[in-house]
Amino acid sequence: MKTLNEYLDLPYRMEIAEDKYEGGFVVSFPDLPGCVTCGETIESAIASAMDAKRAWLEAAIEDGIEIFEPDSLEAFEGD
């Protein structure tokens, strides 16, 4: 298992979506199941996402939960 800092250095894909019902933005990390947060602005949502990612990884390491590395974007590039 990697250290927290090693996981934080990996390029996890972040998805940002506008919340048309509640307002603001929702951010998730598809490779970190359940790691979702929100913010009123894109900037605050991204800042919250960085905190959520750290907390998610810390909890997973502490609980011995398997942490998947990010999917490679190279798989989506044509040859």
Backbone as numpy.savetxt, mean C-alpha at the origin, in Angstrom:
# Nx Ny Nz CAx CAy CAz Cx Cy Cz
12.46 -13.96 6.17 11.60 -12.77 6.17 12.49 -11.53 6.17
12.08 -10.53 5.42 12.82 -9.27 5.34 12.54 -8.42 6.58
13.35 -7.38 6.74 13.10 -6.42 7.82 12.03 -5.42 7.37
11.52 -4.66 8.31 10.52 -3.65 7.99 11.07 -2.69 6.93
12.28 -2.20 7.12 12.85 -1.25 6.17 13.04 -1.85 4.79
13.37 -3.13 4.73 13.51 -3.79 3.42 12.16 -3.84 2.71
11.09 -4.16 3.45 9.76 -4.15 2.85 9.34 -2.74 2.44
9.65 -1.75 3.27 9.28 -0.37 2.95 9.98 0.13 1.70
11.15 -0.41 1.41 11.91 0.00 0.22 11.38 -0.65 -1.07
10.54 -1.67 -0.95 10.02 -2.34 -2.14 8.97 -1.45 -2.82
8.88 -1.53 -4.15 7.96 -0.65 -4.89 6.52 -1.17 -4.94
5.86 -1.15 -3.79 4.46 -1.58 -3.76 3.61 -0.60 -4.54
2.74 -1.12 -5.40 1.85 -0.30 -6.21 0.75 0.29 -5.34
0.53 1.58 -5.49 -0.49 2.30 -4.75 -1.60 2.68 -5.72
-2.83 2.40 -5.35 -3.98 2.80 -6.17 -4.74 3.90 -5.45
-5.02 4.97 -6.19 -5.75 6.11 -5.63 -7.04 6.28 -6.41
-8.15 6.36 -5.68 -9.45 6.55 -6.33 -10.21 7.66 -5.62
-10.90 8.46 -6.40 -11.74 9.51 -5.83 -12.97 8.86 -5.20
-13.32 9.27 -4.01 -14.53 8.79 -3.35 -15.66 9.76 -3.67
-16.46 9.42 -4.66 -17.51 10.31 -5.14 -18.68 10.44 -4.17
-18.79 9.50 -3.23 -19.91 9.53 -2.28 -19.58 10.28 -1.01
-18.40 10.01 -0.46 -18.00 10.62 0.80 -17.09 11.84 0.60
-16.52 11.96 -0.60 -15.56 13.02 -0.86 -14.16 12.55 -0.52
-13.17 13.22 -1.03 -11.79 12.85 -0.75 -11.32 11.72 -1.65
-10.30 11.02 -1.17 -9.65 9.98 -1.96 -9.39 8.75 -1.11
-9.50 7.59 -1.73 -9.22 6.30 -1.08 -7.94 5.75 -1.70
-7.05 5.26 -0.86 -5.78 4.70 -1.32 -5.65 3.27 -0.82
-5.22 2.38 -1.71 -4.99 0.99 -1.31 -3.70 0.48 -1.95
-3.21 -0.61 -1.38 -2.04 -1.31 -1.91 -2.50 -2.72 -2.27
-2.68 -3.02 -3.56 -3.22 -4.32 -3.96 -2.41 -5.52 -3.46
-1.12 -5.37 -3.27 -0.30 -6.48 -2.80 -0.30 -6.64 -1.28
-0.96 -5.71 -0.58 -1.06 -5.77 0.88 -2.55 -5.80 1.24
-3.15 -6.99 1.25 -4.60 -7.13 1.44 -5.11 -6.41 2.69
-6.10 -5.56 2.48 -6.70 -4.85 3.60 -6.01 -3.56 3.96
-4.92 -3.23 3.29 -4.20 -1.98 3.56 -4.86 -0.87 2.74
-5.82 -0.19 3.38 -6.62 0.83 2.72 -6.75 2.02 3.67
-6.71 3.21 3.11 -6.89 4.42 3.91 -7.48 5.50 3.02
-7.68 6.68 3.59 -8.26 7.76 2.81 -7.76 9.11 3.30
-8.10 10.14 2.54 -7.75 11.50 2.92 -8.61 12.47 2.14
-8.72 13.68 2.65 -9.56 14.69 1.99 -8.93 15.20 0.70
-7.60 15.22 0.64 -6.89 15.64 -0.57 -5.99 14.49 -1.01
-5.51 14.55 -2.24 -4.59 13.51 -2.70 -3.35 13.48 -1.82
-2.84 14.66 -1.47 -1.64 14.74 -0.64 -1.85 14.09 0.72
-2.99 14.40 1.36 -3.24 13.81 2.68 -3.52 12.32 2.58
-4.15 11.89 1.49 -4.41 10.47 1.28 -3.10 9.71 1.10
-2.16 10.27 0.36 -0.86 9.61 0.16 -0.09 9.56 1.47
-0.11 10.65 2.24 0.57 10.65 3.55 -0.04 9.59 4.46
-1.36 9.49 4.47 -2.04 8.46 5.28 -1.67 7.06 4.78
-1.54 6.92 3.46 -1.20 5.62 2.87 0.19 5.17 3.31
1.13 6.10 3.40 2.48 5.73 3.84 2.45 5.25 5.29
1.67 5.93 6.12 1.51 5.50 7.52 0.82 4.15 7.60
-0.23 3.97 6.79 -0.98 2.70 6.80 -0.10 1.55 6.32
0.71 1.79 5.30 1.59 0.74 4.79 2.59 0.31 5.87
3.19 1.29 6.54 4.14 0.98 7.62 3.44 0.17 8.72
2.27 0.62 9.16 1.54 -0.07 10.22 1.15 -1.48 9.79
0.70 -1.65 8.54 0.31 -2.95 8.02 1.51 -3.90 8.04
2.64 -3.41 7.54 3.84 -4.25 7.49 4.34 -4.60 8.90
4.33 -3.62 9.80 4.76 -3.89 11.18 3.89 -4.97 11.81
2.58 -4.87 11.65 1.65 -5.85 12.23 1.86 -7.23 11.60
2.06 -7.27 10.28 2.26 -8.56 9.60 3.54 -9.22 10.08
4.60 -8.44 10.22 5.87 -9.00 10.70 5.70 -9.51 12.12
5.08 -8.71 12.98 4.88 -9.09 14.38 4.04 -10.35 14.52
3.01 -10.48 13.67 2.10 -11.62 13.74 2.55 -12.82 12.90
3.67 -12.67 12.19 4.18 -13.76 11.37 3.34 -14.04 10.13
2.64 -13.03 9.64 1.81 -13.17 8.44 2.70 -13.08 7.21
2.43 -13.93 6.23 3.21 -13.91 5.00 2.99 -12.59 4.27
4.09 -11.95 3.89 4.04 -10.69 3.17 4.53 -10.95 1.75
3.67 -10.68 0.81 4.03 -10.89 -0.59 4.80 -9.68 -1.10
5.77 -9.94 -1.96 6.50 -8.85 -2.59 5.63 -8.30 -3.72
5.89 -7.06 -4.12 5.06 -6.46 -5.16 5.13 -7.23 -6.47
4.00 -7.25 -7.18 3.99 -7.83 -8.52 4.92 -7.02 -9.41
5.61 -7.70 -10.28 6.51 -7.03 -11.20 5.71 -6.41 -12.33
5.95 -5.14 -12.59 5.27 -4.48 -13.71 5.85 -4.95 -15.04
7.02 -5.57 -15.01 7.62 -6.09 -16.23 6.73 -7.14 -16.88
5.95 -7.85 -16.09 5.07 -8.89 -16.63 3.99 -8.28 -17.53
3.72 -6.98 -17.36 2.68 -6.32 -18.14 3.22 -5.64 -19.38
4.54 -5.59 -19.51 5.16 -4.97 -20.67 5.23 -5.99 -21.80
4.98 -5.54 -23.01 5.06 -6.44 -24.16 6.50 -6.74 -24.52
6.72 -7.91 -25.12 8.07 -8.26 -25.58 8.26 -7.83 -27.00
